[in-house]
Coordinates of C-alpha atoms and ligand atoms in Angstrom, one line a residue:
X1 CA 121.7 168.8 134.8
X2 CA 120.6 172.8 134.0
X3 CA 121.0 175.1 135.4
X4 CA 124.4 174.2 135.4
X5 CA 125.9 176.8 137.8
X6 CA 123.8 174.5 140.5
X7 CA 121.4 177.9 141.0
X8 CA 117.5 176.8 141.1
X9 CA 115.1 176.4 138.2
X10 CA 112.2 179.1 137.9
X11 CA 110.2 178.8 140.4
X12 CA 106.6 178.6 138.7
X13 CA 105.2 177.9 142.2
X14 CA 106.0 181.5 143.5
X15 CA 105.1 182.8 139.9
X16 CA 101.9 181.4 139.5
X17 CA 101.1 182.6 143.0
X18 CA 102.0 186.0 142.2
X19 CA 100.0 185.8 138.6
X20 CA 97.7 184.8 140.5
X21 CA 97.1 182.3 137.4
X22 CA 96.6 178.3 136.5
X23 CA 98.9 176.3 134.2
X24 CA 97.5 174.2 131.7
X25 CA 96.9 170.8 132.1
X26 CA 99.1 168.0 130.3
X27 CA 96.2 166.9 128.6
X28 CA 96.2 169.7 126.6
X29 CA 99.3 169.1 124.7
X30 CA 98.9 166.3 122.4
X31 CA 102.7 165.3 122.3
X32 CA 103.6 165.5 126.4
X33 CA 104.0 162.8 128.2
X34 CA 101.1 161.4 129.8
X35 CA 99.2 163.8 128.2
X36 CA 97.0 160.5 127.1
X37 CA 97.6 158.9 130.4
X38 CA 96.3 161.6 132.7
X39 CA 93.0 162.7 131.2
X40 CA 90.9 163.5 133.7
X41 CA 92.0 166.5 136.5
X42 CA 94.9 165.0 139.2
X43 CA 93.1 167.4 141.9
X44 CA 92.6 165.7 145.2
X45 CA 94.4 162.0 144.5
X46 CA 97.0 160.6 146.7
X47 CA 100.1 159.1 146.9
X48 CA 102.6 158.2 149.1
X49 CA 106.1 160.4 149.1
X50 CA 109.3 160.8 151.6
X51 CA 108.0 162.4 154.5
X52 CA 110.5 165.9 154.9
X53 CA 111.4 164.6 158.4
X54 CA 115.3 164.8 158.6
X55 CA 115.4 162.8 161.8
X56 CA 113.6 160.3 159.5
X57 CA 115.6 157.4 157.3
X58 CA 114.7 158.7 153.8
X59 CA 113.0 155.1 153.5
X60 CA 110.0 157.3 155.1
X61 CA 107.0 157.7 153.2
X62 CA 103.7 158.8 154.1
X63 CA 100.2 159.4 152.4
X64 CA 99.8 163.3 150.5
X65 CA 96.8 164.4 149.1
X66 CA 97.2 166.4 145.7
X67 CA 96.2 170.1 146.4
X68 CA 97.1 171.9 143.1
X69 CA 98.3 171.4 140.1
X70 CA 100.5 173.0 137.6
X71 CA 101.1 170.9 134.7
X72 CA 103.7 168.2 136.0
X73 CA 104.0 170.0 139.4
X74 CA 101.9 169.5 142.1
X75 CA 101.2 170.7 145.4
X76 CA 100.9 168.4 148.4
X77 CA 99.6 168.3 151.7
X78 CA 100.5 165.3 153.9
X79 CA 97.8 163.3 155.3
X80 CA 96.8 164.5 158.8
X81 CA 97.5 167.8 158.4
X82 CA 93.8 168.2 157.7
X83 CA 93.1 172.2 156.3
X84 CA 96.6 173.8 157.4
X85 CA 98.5 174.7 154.6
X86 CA 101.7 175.8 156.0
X87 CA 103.0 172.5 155.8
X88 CA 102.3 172.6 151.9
X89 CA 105.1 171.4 149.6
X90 CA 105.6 171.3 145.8
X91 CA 107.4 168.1 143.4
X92 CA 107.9 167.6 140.4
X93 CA 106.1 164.6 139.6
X94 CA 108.4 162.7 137.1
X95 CA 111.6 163.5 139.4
X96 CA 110.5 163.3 142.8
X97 CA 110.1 159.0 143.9
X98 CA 106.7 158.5 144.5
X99 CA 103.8 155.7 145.0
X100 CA 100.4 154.8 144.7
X101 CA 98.7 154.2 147.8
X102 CA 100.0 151.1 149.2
X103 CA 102.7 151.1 146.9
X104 CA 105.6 152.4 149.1
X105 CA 105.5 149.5 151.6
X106 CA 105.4 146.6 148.6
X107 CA 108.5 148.4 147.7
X108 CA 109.7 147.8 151.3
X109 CA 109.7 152.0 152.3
X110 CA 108.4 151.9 155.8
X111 CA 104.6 154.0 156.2
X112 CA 105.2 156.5 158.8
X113 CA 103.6 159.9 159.4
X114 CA 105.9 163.3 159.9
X115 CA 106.4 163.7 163.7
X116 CA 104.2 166.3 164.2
X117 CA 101.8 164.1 162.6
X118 CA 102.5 161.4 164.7
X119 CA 102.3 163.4 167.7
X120 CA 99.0 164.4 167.2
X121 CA 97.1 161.3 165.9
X122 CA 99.3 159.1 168.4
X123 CA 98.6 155.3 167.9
X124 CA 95.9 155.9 166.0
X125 CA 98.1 156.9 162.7
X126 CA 97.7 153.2 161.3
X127 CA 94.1 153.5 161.5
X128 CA 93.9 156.5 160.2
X129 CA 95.8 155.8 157.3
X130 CA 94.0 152.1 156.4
X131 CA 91.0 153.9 156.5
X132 CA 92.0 156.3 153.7
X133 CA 93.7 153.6 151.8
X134 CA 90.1 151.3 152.4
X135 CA 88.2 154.5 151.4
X136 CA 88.5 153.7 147.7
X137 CA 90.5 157.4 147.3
X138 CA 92.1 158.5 144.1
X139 CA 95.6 157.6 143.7
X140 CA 97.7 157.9 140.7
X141 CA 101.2 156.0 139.5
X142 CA 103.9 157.5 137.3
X143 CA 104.6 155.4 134.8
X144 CA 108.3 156.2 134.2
X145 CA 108.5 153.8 131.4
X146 CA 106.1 156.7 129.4
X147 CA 107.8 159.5 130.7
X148 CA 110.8 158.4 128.7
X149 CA 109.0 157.0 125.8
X150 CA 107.5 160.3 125.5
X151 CA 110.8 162.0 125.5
X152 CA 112.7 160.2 123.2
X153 CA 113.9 160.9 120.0
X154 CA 114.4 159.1 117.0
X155 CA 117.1 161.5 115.5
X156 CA 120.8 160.5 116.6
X157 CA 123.4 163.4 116.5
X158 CA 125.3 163.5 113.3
X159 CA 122.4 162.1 111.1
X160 CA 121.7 164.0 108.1
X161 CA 118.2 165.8 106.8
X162 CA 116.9 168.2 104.7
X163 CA 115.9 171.3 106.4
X164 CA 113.9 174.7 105.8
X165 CA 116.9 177.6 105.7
X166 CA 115.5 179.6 108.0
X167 CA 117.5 183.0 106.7
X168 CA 115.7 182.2 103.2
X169 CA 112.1 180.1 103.9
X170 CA 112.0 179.1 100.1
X171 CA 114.5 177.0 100.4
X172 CA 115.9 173.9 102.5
X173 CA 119.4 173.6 103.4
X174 CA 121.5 170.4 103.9
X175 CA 121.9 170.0 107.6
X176 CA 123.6 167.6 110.1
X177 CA 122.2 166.8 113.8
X178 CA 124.8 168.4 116.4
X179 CA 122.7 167.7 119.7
X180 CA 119.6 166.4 120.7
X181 CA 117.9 167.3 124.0
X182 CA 114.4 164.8 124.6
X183 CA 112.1 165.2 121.3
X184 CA 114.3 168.2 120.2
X185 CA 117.2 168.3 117.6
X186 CA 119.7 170.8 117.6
X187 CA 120.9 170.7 113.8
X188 CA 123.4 173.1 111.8
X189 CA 123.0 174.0 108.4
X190 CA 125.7 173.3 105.9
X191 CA 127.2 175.2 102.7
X192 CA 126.6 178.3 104.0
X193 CA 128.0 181.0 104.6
X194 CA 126.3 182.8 107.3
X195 CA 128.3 182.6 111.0
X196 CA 125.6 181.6 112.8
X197 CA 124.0 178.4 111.4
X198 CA 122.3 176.5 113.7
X199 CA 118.9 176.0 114.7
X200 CA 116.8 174.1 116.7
X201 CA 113.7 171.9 115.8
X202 CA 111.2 169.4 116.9
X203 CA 111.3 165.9 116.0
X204 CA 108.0 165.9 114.1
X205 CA 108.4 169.1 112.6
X206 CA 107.4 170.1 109.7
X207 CA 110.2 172.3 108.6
X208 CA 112.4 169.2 108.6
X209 CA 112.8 166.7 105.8
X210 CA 114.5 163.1 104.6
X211 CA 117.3 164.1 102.4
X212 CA 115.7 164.0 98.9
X213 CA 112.7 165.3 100.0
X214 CA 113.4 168.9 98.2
X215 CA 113.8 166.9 94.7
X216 CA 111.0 164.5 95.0
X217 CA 108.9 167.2 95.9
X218 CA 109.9 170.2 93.7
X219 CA 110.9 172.3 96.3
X220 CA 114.2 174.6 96.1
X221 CA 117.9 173.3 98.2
X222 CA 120.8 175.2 98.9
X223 CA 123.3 172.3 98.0
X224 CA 126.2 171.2 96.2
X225 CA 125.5 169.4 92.3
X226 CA 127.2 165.9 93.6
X227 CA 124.8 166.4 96.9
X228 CA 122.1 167.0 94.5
X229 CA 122.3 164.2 92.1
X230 CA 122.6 161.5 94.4
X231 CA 119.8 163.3 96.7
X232 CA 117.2 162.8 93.2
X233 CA 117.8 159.4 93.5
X234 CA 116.5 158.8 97.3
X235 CA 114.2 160.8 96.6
X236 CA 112.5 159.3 93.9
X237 CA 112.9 156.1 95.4
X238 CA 112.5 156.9 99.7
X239 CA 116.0 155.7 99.9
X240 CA 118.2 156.4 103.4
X241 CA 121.7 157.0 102.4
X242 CA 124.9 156.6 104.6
X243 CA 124.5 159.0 107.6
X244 CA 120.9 160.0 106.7
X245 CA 118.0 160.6 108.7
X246 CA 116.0 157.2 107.8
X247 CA 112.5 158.5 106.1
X248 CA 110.8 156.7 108.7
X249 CA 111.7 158.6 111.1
X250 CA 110.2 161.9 110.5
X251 CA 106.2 163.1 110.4
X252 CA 105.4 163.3 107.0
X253 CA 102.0 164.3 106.2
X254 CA 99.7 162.0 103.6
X255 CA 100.8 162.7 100.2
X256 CA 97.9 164.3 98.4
X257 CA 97.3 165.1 94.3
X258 CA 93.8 166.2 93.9
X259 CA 93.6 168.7 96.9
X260 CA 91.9 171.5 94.6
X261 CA 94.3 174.1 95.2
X262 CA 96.0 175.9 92.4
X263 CA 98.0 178.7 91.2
X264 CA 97.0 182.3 92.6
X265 CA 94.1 181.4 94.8
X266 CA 94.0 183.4 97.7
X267 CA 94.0 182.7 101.1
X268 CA 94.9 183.6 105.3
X269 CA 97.9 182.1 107.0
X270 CA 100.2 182.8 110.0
X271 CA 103.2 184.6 108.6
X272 CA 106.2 182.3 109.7
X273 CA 108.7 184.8 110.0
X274 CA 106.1 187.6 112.1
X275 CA 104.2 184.7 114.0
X276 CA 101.9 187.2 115.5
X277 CA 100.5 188.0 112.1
X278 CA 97.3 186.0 110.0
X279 CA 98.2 188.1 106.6
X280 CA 96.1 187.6 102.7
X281 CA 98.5 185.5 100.6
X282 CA 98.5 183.8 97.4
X283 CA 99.3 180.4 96.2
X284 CA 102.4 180.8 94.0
X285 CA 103.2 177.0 92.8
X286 CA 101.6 173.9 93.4
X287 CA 104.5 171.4 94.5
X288 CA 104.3 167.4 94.5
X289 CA 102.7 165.7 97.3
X290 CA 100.2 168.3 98.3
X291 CA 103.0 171.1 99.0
X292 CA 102.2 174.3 98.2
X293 CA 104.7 177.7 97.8
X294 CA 102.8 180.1 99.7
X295 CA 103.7 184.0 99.6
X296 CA 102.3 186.6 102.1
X297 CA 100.5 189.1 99.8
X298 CA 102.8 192.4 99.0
X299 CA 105.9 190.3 98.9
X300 CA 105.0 188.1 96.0
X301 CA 108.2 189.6 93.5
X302 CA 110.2 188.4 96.1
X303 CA 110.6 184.9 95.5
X304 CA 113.2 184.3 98.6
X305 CA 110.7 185.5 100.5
X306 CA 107.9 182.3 99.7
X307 CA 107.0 179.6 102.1
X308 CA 106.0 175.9 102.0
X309 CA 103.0 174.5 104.0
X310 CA 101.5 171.6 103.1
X311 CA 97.6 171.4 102.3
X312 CA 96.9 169.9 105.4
X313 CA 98.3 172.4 108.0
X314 CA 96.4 174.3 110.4
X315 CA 98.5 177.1 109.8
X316 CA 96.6 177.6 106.1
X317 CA 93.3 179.2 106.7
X318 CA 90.5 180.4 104.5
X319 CA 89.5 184.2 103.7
X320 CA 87.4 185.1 106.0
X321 CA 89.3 183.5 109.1
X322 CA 90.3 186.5 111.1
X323 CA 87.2 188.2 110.7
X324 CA 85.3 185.4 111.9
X325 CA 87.3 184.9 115.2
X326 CA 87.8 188.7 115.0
X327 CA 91.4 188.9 114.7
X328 CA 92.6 192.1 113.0
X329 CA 94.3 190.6 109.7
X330 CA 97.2 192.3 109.1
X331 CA 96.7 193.7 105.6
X332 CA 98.8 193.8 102.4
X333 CA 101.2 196.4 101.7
X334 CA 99.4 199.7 100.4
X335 CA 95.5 198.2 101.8
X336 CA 96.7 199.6 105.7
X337 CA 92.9 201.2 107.2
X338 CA 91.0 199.8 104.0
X339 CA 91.3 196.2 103.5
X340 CA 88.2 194.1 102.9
X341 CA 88.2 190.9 101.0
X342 CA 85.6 191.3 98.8
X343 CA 87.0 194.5 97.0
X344 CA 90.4 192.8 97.5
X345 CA 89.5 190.3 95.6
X346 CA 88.0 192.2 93.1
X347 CA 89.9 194.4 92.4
X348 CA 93.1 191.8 91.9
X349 CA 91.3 189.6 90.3
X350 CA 91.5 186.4 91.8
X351 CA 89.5 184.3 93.7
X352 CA 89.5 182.8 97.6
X353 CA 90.6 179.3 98.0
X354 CA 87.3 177.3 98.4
X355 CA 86.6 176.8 101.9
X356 CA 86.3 172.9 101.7
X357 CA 89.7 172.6 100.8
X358 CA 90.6 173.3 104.4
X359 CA 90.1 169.9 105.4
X360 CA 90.9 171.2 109.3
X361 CA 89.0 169.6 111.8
X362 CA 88.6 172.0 114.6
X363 CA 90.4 171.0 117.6
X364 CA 89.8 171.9 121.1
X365 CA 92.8 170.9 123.2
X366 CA 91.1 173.0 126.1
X367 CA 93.6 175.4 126.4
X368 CA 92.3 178.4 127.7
X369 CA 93.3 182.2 127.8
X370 CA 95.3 182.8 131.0
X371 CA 96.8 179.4 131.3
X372 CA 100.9 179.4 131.8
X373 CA 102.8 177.3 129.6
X374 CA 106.5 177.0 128.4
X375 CA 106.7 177.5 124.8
X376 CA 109.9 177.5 122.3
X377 CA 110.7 180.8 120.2
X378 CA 109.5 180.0 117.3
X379 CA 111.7 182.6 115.6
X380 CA 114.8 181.4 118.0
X381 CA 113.9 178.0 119.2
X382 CA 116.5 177.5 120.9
X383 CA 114.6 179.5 123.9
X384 CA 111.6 178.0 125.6
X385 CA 110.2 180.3 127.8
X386 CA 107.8 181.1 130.2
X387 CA 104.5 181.8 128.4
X388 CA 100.7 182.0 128.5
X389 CA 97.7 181.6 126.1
X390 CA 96.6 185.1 125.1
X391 CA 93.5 183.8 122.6
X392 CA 92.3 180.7 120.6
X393 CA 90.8 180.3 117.3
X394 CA 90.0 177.6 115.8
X395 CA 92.9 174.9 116.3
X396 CA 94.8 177.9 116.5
X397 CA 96.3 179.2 119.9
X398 CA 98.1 182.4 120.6
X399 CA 101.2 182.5 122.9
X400 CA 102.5 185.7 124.5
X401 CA 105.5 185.1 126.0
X402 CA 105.6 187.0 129.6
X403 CA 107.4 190.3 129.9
X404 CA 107.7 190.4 126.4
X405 CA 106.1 192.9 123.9
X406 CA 102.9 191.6 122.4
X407 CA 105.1 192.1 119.2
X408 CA 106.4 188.7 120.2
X409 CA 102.9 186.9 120.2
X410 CA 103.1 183.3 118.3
X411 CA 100.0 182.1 116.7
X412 CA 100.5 178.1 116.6
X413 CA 98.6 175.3 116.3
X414 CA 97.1 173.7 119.1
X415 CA 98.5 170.4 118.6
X416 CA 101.8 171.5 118.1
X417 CA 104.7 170.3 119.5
X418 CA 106.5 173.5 120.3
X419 CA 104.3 174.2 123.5
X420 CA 104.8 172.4 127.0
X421 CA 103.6 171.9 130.3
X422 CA 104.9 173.5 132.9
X423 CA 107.7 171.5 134.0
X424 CA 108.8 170.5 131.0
X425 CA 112.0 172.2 130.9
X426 CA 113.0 171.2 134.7
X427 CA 112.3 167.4 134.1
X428 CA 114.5 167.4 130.4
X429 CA 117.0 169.6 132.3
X430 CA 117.1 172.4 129.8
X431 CA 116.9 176.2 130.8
X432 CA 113.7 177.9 130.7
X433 CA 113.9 181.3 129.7
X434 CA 111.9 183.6 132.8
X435 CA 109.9 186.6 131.9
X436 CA 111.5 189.3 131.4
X437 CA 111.7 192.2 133.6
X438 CA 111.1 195.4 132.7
X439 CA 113.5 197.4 132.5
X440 CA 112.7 200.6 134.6
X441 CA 114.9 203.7 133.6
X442 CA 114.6 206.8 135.6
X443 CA 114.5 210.1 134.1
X444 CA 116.0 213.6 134.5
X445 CA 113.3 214.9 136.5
X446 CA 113.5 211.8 138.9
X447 CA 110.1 210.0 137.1
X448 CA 110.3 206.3 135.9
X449 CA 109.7 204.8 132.4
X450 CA 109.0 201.3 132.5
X451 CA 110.0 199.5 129.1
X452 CA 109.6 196.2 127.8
X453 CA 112.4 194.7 126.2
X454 CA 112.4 194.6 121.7
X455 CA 113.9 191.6 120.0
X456 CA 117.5 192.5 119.4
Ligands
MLZ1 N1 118.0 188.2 121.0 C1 116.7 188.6 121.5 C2 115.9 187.4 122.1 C3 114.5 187.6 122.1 C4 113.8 186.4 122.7 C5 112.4 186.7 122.9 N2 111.7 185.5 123.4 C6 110.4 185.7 123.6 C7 116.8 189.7 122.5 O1 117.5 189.6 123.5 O2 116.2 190.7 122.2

């Protein structure tokens, strides 16, 4: 279990105190675990958990009213202790044992208040608690059976797939699973040459595809000739080879012909390799299925350089996007202080991708600027940090990651599956990265220069 030196997870209790800020709620995030369960806010249920008494047998439980909460963490106050908070605690819900009301003594815990408790309400503790059990009060169960439904993974290590190269975006690599921690795969690329070669993914990514996929579709491999003749094959027919990822197990969107878009229309999208950037690009190749070869608009000789999104992602967006939710769009090379679309357009001759085509139904997850999250690096995924929601936009959501530059800002889609609930990391046991401090350097004539830390 992480951290693996036995020293605590990040404490988001003490940080959210200090950022004097919320986390979002599960619901939010489409993908978490009981996201669907727990709709409605946790604030002020009850449930029974081991009463903190030592002199106790840790069969103890007692009745705690939820306080706050911060995605799956919540802050408790045991019944009795009526408005003092020093007695306060925090769990983890999906790692700490815990009951709805009534629950603990069917499972043959014994119902017993803390002694302080005890001492105050005397005999009358049974009462006391009946009464809150008879009051009809909001209690919750964790349904541990959902919790690990909604962290498994239907990728086994050492399965095979098709994935996006991520030193060249045009093309997909061959690539074998090495590791997989809950909905996350850990996969390194193969035939090439570069030392480090790994990278991390989600399950239902879309970077990541059956082997065949690139042939079926018309999208550039890096791969050998013998891997690429027996690849056309499964992909013209869906077929799982020996060792491959089985097409059913990955998130592929509808396959669409007549989608309307075609060769050199223009359009917005969120750069994939500088996240924090909606730029102008251009439709560059139509691909099978409803995949399209995007490039960002001033690198269009450079072919390496092109991307693939599929019609339906939220991450394709029509002129006029940015000005509407009054982002600055980062402009093509050589328009810097006098880009508008309409000249743009003009004067290159081409026309904007007809708004319909988007067919993006808006999305409101309810995230909210302010709200703490943990989100993965997009750019290295193998971190997921400690994060909050600088802006939304559409479906669109954009995560700064705390202490970091706002160079370092992700635009993502709402629904995606690369941001978390607080907690997250602490119940799959894998390290969450803290903000970063800044670094403080003091200078000759004894001032300070606080600096934030650049991507190295
Ligand atoms: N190698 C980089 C990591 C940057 C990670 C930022 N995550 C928000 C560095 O240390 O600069």
């Amino acid at each position: 279990h992480y951290p693996p030196d036995g020293s605590p997870p990040f404490d988001w209790s003490a940080y959210l105190e200090s950022e004097k800020a919320d986390a979002a709620p599960i619901r939010c995030f489409k993908h978490a675990p009981l996201s669907t369960e727990w709709k409605s806010s946790l604030l002020g249920a009850m449930l029974e958990v081991q009463t903190k008494d030592e002199t106790e047998s840790p069969n103890t439980f007692w009745v705690a009213r939820i306080i706050q909460v911060a995605g799956y963490r919540v802050r408790l106050r045991f019944e009795g202790y009526g408005i003092d908070s020093t007695r306060d605690f925090w769990i983890h819900l999906c790692t700490t044992e815990s009951f709805p009301i009534n629950g603990a003594v069917r499972m043959g815990k014994r119902l017993r208040p803390p002694k302080d408790v005890m001492d105050r309400l005397g005999d009358s503790w049974l009462e006391h608690i009946s009464k809150v059990a008879h009051a009809g009060s909001l209690t919750i169960s964790v349904p541990i059976d959902k919790v690990k439904q909604g962290l498994s993974c239907p990728f086994k290590v050492g399965m095979k797939l098709e994935a996006v190269y991520k030193r060249q975006l045009s093309h997909t690599c061959v690539a074998k699973v090495i590791n997989v921690v809950a909905d996350r795969i850990h996969v390194q690329y193969e035939n090439c040459k570069e030392p480090n070669k790994d990278f991390w993914f989600h399950f239902a990514s879309s970077w990541i595809h059956p082997v065949g996929w690139s042939q079926r579709v018309g999208h550039r491999i890096i791969a050998s000739a013998a891997f690429k003749s027996e690849a056309l094959d499964k992909g013209r027919h869906k077929k799982t080879g020996f060792g491959d990822a089985p097409w059913e197990i990955f998130r592929m969107p509808p396959a669409v012909e007549n989608h309307g878009f075609s060769v050199g229309m223009k359009m917005e999208v969120v750069d994939p390799l500088k996240l924090g950037n909606i730029c102008a690009a251009t439709v560059m190749e139509v691909l099978e299925e409803g995949y399209l070869m995007i490039a960002i608009d001033g690198c269009m000789e450079d072919k390496s350089s092109w991307f693939c999104y599929h019609v339906t992602s939220p991450l394709l967006l029509p002129v006029g996007f940015c000005e509407h939710h009054k982002i600055p769009i980062v402009p093509p090379r050589g328009y810097e202080n006098r880009f508008d679309w309409v000249d743009y357009l003009k004067e290159t001759q081409s026309i904007a991708a007809p708004v319909e085509l988007f067919k993006q139904d808006i999305k409101d997850r309810g995230f909210r600027p302010g709200q703490k999250i943990e989100a993965v690096d997009l750019i290295e995924p193998g971190l997921i940090c400690v994060a909050s929601i600088v802006k939304t936009a559409g479906s669109l959501i954009s995560v700064h990651f705390d202490g970091w530059e706002s160079s370092f800002d992700q635009w993502t889609d709402c629904s995606s599956s690369n941001v978390y609930p607080v907690g997250w990391c602490e119940m799959v046991g894998y390290p969450l990265q803290a903000p970063k401090v800044l670094e403080i350097h003091l200078t000759s004539n004894g001032g300070m220069v606080k600096s934030f830390k650049k991507r190295s």
